[in-house]
Short mmCIF file of C-alpha atoms and ligand atoms in Angstrom, two decimals:
data_model
loop_
_atom_site.label_atom_id
_atom_site.label_comp_id
_atom_site.label_asym_id
_atom_site.label_seq_id
_atom_site.Cartn_x
_atom_site.Cartn_y
_atom_site.Cartn_z
CA MET A 1 0.02 0.00 -0.05
CA LYS A 2 1.24 3.55 -0.79
CA THR A 3 1.99 5.73 2.15
CA ILE A 4 0.27 9.17 1.42
CA LEU A 5 1.06 12.25 3.48
CA ILE A 6 -2.24 14.61 3.93
CA THR A 7 -1.49 18.05 5.41
CA GLY A 8 -4.33 19.88 6.85
CA ALA A 9 -5.80 16.30 7.41
CA ALA A 10 -8.16 17.44 10.16
CA GLY A 11 -10.29 19.73 7.90
CA ASP A 12 -13.32 18.76 6.24
CA VAL A 13 -11.75 17.92 2.81
CA GLY A 14 -8.97 16.01 4.73
CA THR A 15 -11.61 14.03 6.52
CA HIS A 16 -13.70 13.11 3.52
CA ILE A 17 -10.37 11.80 1.65
CA ARG A 18 -9.30 9.85 4.58
CA ARG A 19 -12.57 8.19 5.02
CA GLU A 20 -13.21 7.70 1.36
CA LEU A 21 -9.78 6.01 0.78
CA ALA A 22 -8.94 4.46 4.07
CA SER A 23 -8.95 0.91 2.57
CA LYS A 24 -6.60 1.97 -0.16
CA TYR A 25 -3.90 3.98 1.41
CA VAL A 26 -1.82 4.39 4.42
CA PHE A 27 -2.33 7.99 5.38
CA ARG A 28 -0.03 10.07 7.40
CA ALA A 29 -2.38 12.60 8.69
CA SER A 30 -0.76 15.88 9.57
CA ASP A 31 -2.31 19.02 11.20
CA LEU A 32 -1.77 21.52 13.84
CA ARG A 33 -5.07 20.20 15.26
CA PRO A 34 -5.63 16.70 16.00
CA VAL A 35 -7.77 14.66 13.74
CA LYS A 36 -11.27 13.71 15.37
CA GLN A 37 -11.22 10.17 14.03
CA ALA A 38 -8.88 7.92 12.20
CA PHE A 39 -10.48 5.81 9.59
CA SER A 40 -8.23 2.99 9.54
CA THR A 41 -5.45 1.30 11.86
CA ASN A 42 -3.09 2.33 9.15
CA GLU A 43 -3.67 5.99 9.70
CA LYS A 44 -1.18 7.99 11.82
CA TYR A 45 -1.71 11.30 13.11
CA VAL A 46 1.30 13.61 13.19
CA LYS A 47 1.39 17.17 14.79
CA ALA A 48 3.10 19.67 12.43
CA ASP A 49 3.36 23.20 11.63
CA ILE A 50 4.01 23.54 8.17
CA SER A 51 5.09 27.24 8.40
CA LYS A 52 8.24 25.81 10.04
CA PHE A 53 10.53 24.20 7.56
CA SER A 54 11.70 21.64 9.94
CA ASP A 55 8.35 20.16 10.52
CA ALA A 56 7.77 20.02 6.88
CA LEU A 57 11.15 18.13 6.19
CA GLN A 58 10.19 15.68 8.84
CA ILE A 59 6.51 14.74 7.82
CA THR A 60 7.45 14.61 3.97
CA LYS A 61 10.06 11.71 4.84
CA GLY A 62 9.41 8.42 3.13
CA VAL A 63 5.97 9.02 1.62
CA ASP A 64 4.91 8.11 -1.93
CA ALA A 65 2.90 11.15 -2.50
CA ILE A 66 1.44 14.27 -0.90
CA ILE A 67 -2.02 15.79 -0.79
CA HIS A 68 -1.11 19.40 0.57
CA LEU A 69 -4.41 20.73 2.05
CA GLY A 70 -2.94 22.55 4.93
CA GLY A 71 -3.59 26.27 5.20
CA TYR A 72 -6.18 28.71 5.55
CA SER A 73 -9.34 27.71 3.56
CA VAL A 74 -11.15 31.05 3.14
CA GLU A 75 -10.30 34.72 2.93
CA GLY A 76 -8.54 35.94 5.82
CA PRO A 77 -5.68 38.41 7.16
CA TRP A 78 -2.76 38.77 5.11
CA GLU A 79 -0.37 37.73 7.98
CA GLY A 80 -2.29 34.32 8.17
CA ILE A 81 -2.53 33.67 4.79
CA LEU A 82 1.25 34.38 4.23
CA SER A 83 2.33 32.33 6.85
CA ALA A 84 0.03 29.19 6.47
CA ASN A 85 -0.60 29.29 2.48
CA ILE A 86 2.32 30.92 0.90
CA ILE A 87 5.26 29.98 3.59
CA GLY A 88 3.60 26.62 4.11
CA CYS A 89 3.17 25.60 0.71
CA TYR A 90 6.88 26.68 -0.17
CA ASN A 91 7.96 24.65 2.94
CA VAL A 92 5.93 21.60 1.83
CA PHE A 93 7.04 21.49 -1.85
CA GLU A 94 10.55 22.26 -1.06
CA ALA A 95 10.71 19.56 1.66
CA ALA A 96 9.13 16.98 -0.71
CA ARG A 97 11.71 17.77 -3.36
CA ARG A 98 14.54 17.38 -0.77
CA ASN A 99 13.08 14.18 0.55
CA GLY A 100 12.71 12.83 -3.08
CA VAL A 101 9.04 12.78 -3.20
CA LYS A 102 7.90 13.25 -6.70
CA ARG A 103 3.81 13.30 -6.84
CA ILE A 104 2.02 16.34 -5.10
CA LEU A 105 -1.94 16.65 -5.26
CA PHE A 106 -2.34 20.34 -4.52
CA PRO A 107 -6.13 21.13 -3.89
CA THR A 108 -6.19 24.80 -5.33
CA SER A 109 -9.52 26.54 -5.39
CA ASN A 110 -12.14 27.81 -7.56
CA HIS A 111 -11.19 31.20 -5.81
CA ALA A 112 -8.12 31.24 -8.17
CA MET A 113 -10.67 32.07 -10.77
CA GLY A 114 -13.43 33.66 -8.82
CA PHE A 115 -13.73 36.88 -10.80
CA TYR A 116 -14.76 35.17 -13.86
CA PRO A 117 -18.63 36.00 -14.67
CA ARG A 118 -21.02 33.24 -13.98
CA SER A 119 -22.06 33.55 -17.71
CA GLN A 120 -18.66 32.46 -18.83
CA THR A 121 -17.40 28.94 -19.09
CA ILE A 122 -13.72 28.48 -18.47
CA ASP A 123 -11.26 25.62 -18.85
CA HIS A 124 -7.76 24.76 -17.59
CA THR A 125 -6.04 27.18 -19.94
CA ALA A 126 -7.95 30.36 -18.93
CA TYR A 127 -6.03 33.10 -17.22
CA ILE A 128 -6.07 33.50 -13.52
CA LYS A 129 -8.71 35.80 -11.93
CA PRO A 130 -8.20 35.50 -8.04
CA ASP A 131 -11.03 36.78 -6.05
CA SER A 132 -9.41 37.29 -2.59
CA ARG A 133 -6.07 37.08 -0.82
CA TYR A 134 -6.73 33.42 -0.27
CA GLY A 135 -7.41 32.88 -3.89
CA VAL A 136 -3.86 34.64 -4.79
CA SER A 137 -2.32 32.28 -2.24
CA LYS A 138 -3.67 29.28 -4.20
CA VAL A 139 -2.39 30.92 -7.51
CA PHE A 140 0.98 30.89 -5.89
CA GLY A 141 0.81 27.32 -5.23
CA GLU A 142 -0.17 26.49 -8.82
CA ALA A 143 2.89 28.63 -9.93
CA LEU A 144 5.35 27.25 -7.60
CA GLY A 145 4.16 23.70 -8.71
CA SER A 146 4.60 24.52 -12.35
CA LEU A 147 8.03 25.68 -11.43
CA TYR A 148 9.02 22.52 -9.53
CA ALA A 149 7.57 20.47 -12.44
CA ASP A 150 9.58 22.28 -15.09
CA LYS A 151 12.76 22.75 -13.18
CA TYR A 152 12.86 19.57 -10.70
CA GLY A 153 10.87 17.00 -12.75
CA MET A 154 8.33 16.91 -9.91
CA GLU A 155 4.73 15.78 -10.85
CA PHE A 156 1.56 17.76 -9.99
CA LEU A 157 -2.13 17.45 -10.11
CA MET A 158 -3.66 20.91 -9.48
CA MET A 159 -7.14 20.38 -8.21
CA ARG A 160 -9.21 23.62 -8.35
CA LEU A 161 -11.93 22.60 -5.97
CA GLY A 162 -15.41 23.62 -5.84
CA ASN A 163 -17.25 22.90 -2.59
CA VAL A 164 -16.69 19.62 -1.23
CA GLY A 165 -19.61 17.99 1.15
CA PRO A 166 -22.59 15.67 1.24
CA VAL A 167 -24.88 18.06 -0.59
CA PRO A 168 -24.74 21.46 -2.52
CA LEU A 169 -25.30 24.23 -0.04
CA ASP A 170 -26.74 26.93 -2.27
CA LYS A 171 -27.34 28.12 -5.82
CA ARG A 172 -23.64 28.84 -6.40
CA ARG A 173 -22.56 25.67 -5.16
CA LEU A 174 -25.04 23.84 -7.57
CA SER A 175 -22.34 24.87 -10.09
CA LEU A 176 -19.39 23.99 -7.93
CA TRP A 177 -20.59 21.16 -5.77
CA PHE A 178 -17.92 18.16 -5.32
CA SER A 179 -19.26 15.01 -3.84
CA PRO A 180 -16.94 13.20 -1.60
CA ARG A 181 -16.95 9.88 -3.64
CA ASP A 182 -16.18 12.18 -7.05
CA LEU A 183 -13.40 13.52 -4.94
CA ALA A 184 -12.28 10.19 -3.89
CA GLN A 185 -11.92 9.16 -7.71
CA LEU A 186 -9.94 12.23 -8.62
CA VAL A 187 -7.65 11.94 -5.99
CA THR A 188 -6.89 8.30 -6.85
CA ILE A 189 -6.46 9.48 -10.33
CA GLY A 190 -3.89 12.15 -8.95
CA ILE A 191 -2.01 9.28 -7.07
CA GLU A 192 -2.06 6.56 -9.54
CA HIS A 193 -2.10 8.13 -13.02
CA PRO A 194 1.26 7.21 -14.58
CA ASP A 195 1.62 10.24 -16.72
CA ILE A 196 1.19 13.28 -14.86
CA LYS A 197 3.68 16.20 -15.12
CA PHE A 198 1.59 19.45 -14.30
CA GLU A 199 -1.98 19.20 -14.89
CA ILE A 200 -4.80 21.80 -13.78
CA VAL A 201 -8.22 20.20 -13.40
CA TYR A 202 -11.62 21.37 -11.80
CA GLY A 203 -12.54 19.56 -8.58
CA ILE A 204 -16.39 19.41 -9.14
CA SER A 205 -18.91 16.61 -9.81
CA ARG A 206 -20.72 16.29 -13.11
CA ASN A 207 -22.90 19.30 -12.30
CA THR A 208 -25.37 20.30 -15.13
CA ARG A 209 -24.86 23.97 -14.15
CA ALA A 210 -21.02 23.84 -14.12
CA TRP A 211 -19.06 26.87 -15.18
CA TYR A 212 -16.10 24.86 -16.15
CA ASP A 213 -15.09 22.75 -19.35
CA ASN A 214 -13.38 20.04 -17.30
CA SER A 215 -12.13 18.23 -20.34
CA ASN A 216 -8.62 17.88 -18.94
CA ALA A 217 -9.81 15.92 -15.94
CA PHE A 218 -11.86 13.83 -18.30
CA ARG A 219 -8.84 13.12 -20.48
CA LEU A 220 -7.10 11.63 -17.51
CA GLY A 221 -9.99 9.25 -16.91
CA TYR A 222 -12.22 11.30 -14.33
CA THR A 223 -15.71 10.07 -14.77
CA PRO A 224 -17.84 11.91 -12.14
CA VAL A 225 -20.96 10.18 -11.15
CA ASP A 226 -22.85 12.77 -9.01
CA ASP A 227 -24.79 15.96 -10.33
CA ALA A 228 -25.97 18.71 -7.92
CA GLU A 229 -29.06 19.04 -10.01
CA THR A 230 -30.66 16.27 -7.88
CA PHE A 231 -30.88 18.82 -5.09
CA ALA A 232 -31.66 22.07 -7.31
CA ALA A 233 -35.29 22.25 -6.38
CA ALA A 234 -34.81 22.17 -2.71
CA VAL A 235 -31.73 24.59 -2.85
CA LEU A 236 -33.37 27.15 -4.87
CA ALA A 237 -36.52 27.02 -2.80
CA ARG A 238 -34.49 28.65 0.11
CA GLU A 239 -32.17 30.94 -1.95
CA GLN A 240 -32.11 34.51 -0.78
CA PRO A 241 -30.76 37.41 -2.93
CA GLY A 242 -27.15 38.37 -2.26
CA HIS A 243 -24.60 41.16 -2.81
CA PRO A 244 -24.94 42.06 -6.68
CA VAL A 245 -21.21 41.47 -7.39
CA ALA A 246 -21.21 38.22 -5.65
CA GLU A 247 -24.35 37.21 -7.46
CA GLN A 248 -22.43 37.82 -10.85
CA CYS A 249 -19.00 36.37 -10.13
CA GLN A 250 -18.05 32.58 -9.88
CA GLY A 251 -16.47 33.43 -6.61
CA GLY A 252 -19.55 34.61 -4.75
CA VAL A 253 -19.10 36.44 -1.44
CA PHE A 254 -15.15 35.92 -1.58
CA CYS A 255 -15.25 38.83 -4.34
CA VAL A 256 -16.58 41.17 -1.73
CA GLU A 257 -15.63 39.86 1.74
CA GLU A 258 -12.50 41.22 3.55
CA ASN A 259 -12.55 38.52 6.26
CA MET A 260 -14.43 35.41 6.92
CA PRO A 261 -14.73 33.19 9.87
CA ASN A 262 -11.74 30.63 9.76
CA PRO A 263 -13.87 27.42 9.61
CA ALA A 264 -10.69 25.74 11.03
CA PRO A 265 -9.41 27.86 14.00
CA LEU A 266 -6.67 26.62 16.12
CA PRO A 267 -7.38 25.53 19.68
CA LYS A 268 -6.99 28.57 21.99
CA GLN A 269 -3.61 28.56 23.85
CA LYS A 270 -4.04 28.18 27.54
CA ALA A 271 -2.99 31.71 29.20
CA LYS A 272 0.18 31.14 30.77
CA ARG A 273 -0.24 31.69 34.76
CA LYS A 274 1.78 34.37 36.37
CA LYS A 275 3.74 33.23 39.18
CA THR A 276 2.98 35.18 42.37
C1 15L B 1 -12.95 27.19 -1.08
O1 15L B 1 -11.82 27.25 -1.58
C2 15L B 1 -12.95 27.12 0.37
O2 15L B 1 -11.97 26.31 0.90
C3 15L B 1 -14.12 26.44 0.85
O3 15L B 1 -14.18 26.58 2.29
C4 15L B 1 -15.56 26.88 0.22
O4 15L B 1 -15.60 28.20 0.59
C5 15L B 1 -15.30 26.80 -1.26
O5 15L B 1 -14.06 27.26 -1.74
C6 15L B 1 -16.48 27.51 -1.78
O6 15L B 1 -16.22 28.27 -2.93
O7 15L B 1 -17.60 27.29 -1.79
#
C-alpha cells in the first residue's frame, strides 16, 4: 500500500479523503489540530506546523505522494495567509523535493478564478482571476508547482476545488459541488496516473450547471457520477438574493468580503499563569 501524506488532514476535505480512501492507502495525517477520528488502523496522526521548514522536512520523509491541504481555507488576514498558505506551501513543496517525493496533489480552489463571470465557461487554460488574498495564495501554489515540475521534474495535479460536502449548500454551489465519492475518484487518479507532469483540473462533480469545461480531468480518466441538479429544487426554494457583485461572479462572496470566519481555528492557547 502506498503511504500518502495529507497536510491539513483534520479539515473537512482531508476528513472526506481519509474516510473515502481508508482501505486503499496508508495515510500520514498531519495537522496542527488533532484529527477527530482515524478511519483505519493504518492511519497515523502527526502534529506539524508547516510554516516551520523543519516540520515540513520531517513529515514529507518516506512518503509516496502528498496531498497538500494545509493552510487557510477562506479569505483571511494577510499575515495568516502569508504564513500558512504561502510560506507553508513553499515549505511543503521544497521539503518534498529534498526528500525525493515526486508526486504532489494540490487542492487549489475555484477562488483562483473567482472573478470570472458566471455567464462564462472556462477551462484549465483560462488566465487566472483570483477573488481574494486566499485565491492569490492558491495561484502561488499553482505557480510554484509549475516551477518545480519544469525545473525539478516533480509531478503535480492541481485540483481547483469547488465545494466538497454531502450536498450542495446554495445556488452557487449547484455549479461547484464536489461529492466526496467524486473527490475520492479524482484523488485516486492524482496518486495513480502514470503520466502526470503538471495538470490543472476542476474539482467538481458532473454538475449540469458547471461553469467549467473540465475536459482536462476527463482526459485523465475522471468520470464523475454525481450531479448537484438532483438537489436543485430544494436549494433554489431557500435561496435569498445576495450582494450584486457576488451574484455575478463565480467566486461569490469571496469577491466582496475582506475577512471570513476561519472554519478551522486553532485551539486556544492556554494563558500562562503568572507566578506570584
Ligand atoms: C474554497 O476554496 C473553500 O476552501 C471552501 O471553504 C468553500 O468556501 C469553497 O471554496 C467555495 O467556494 O464554496
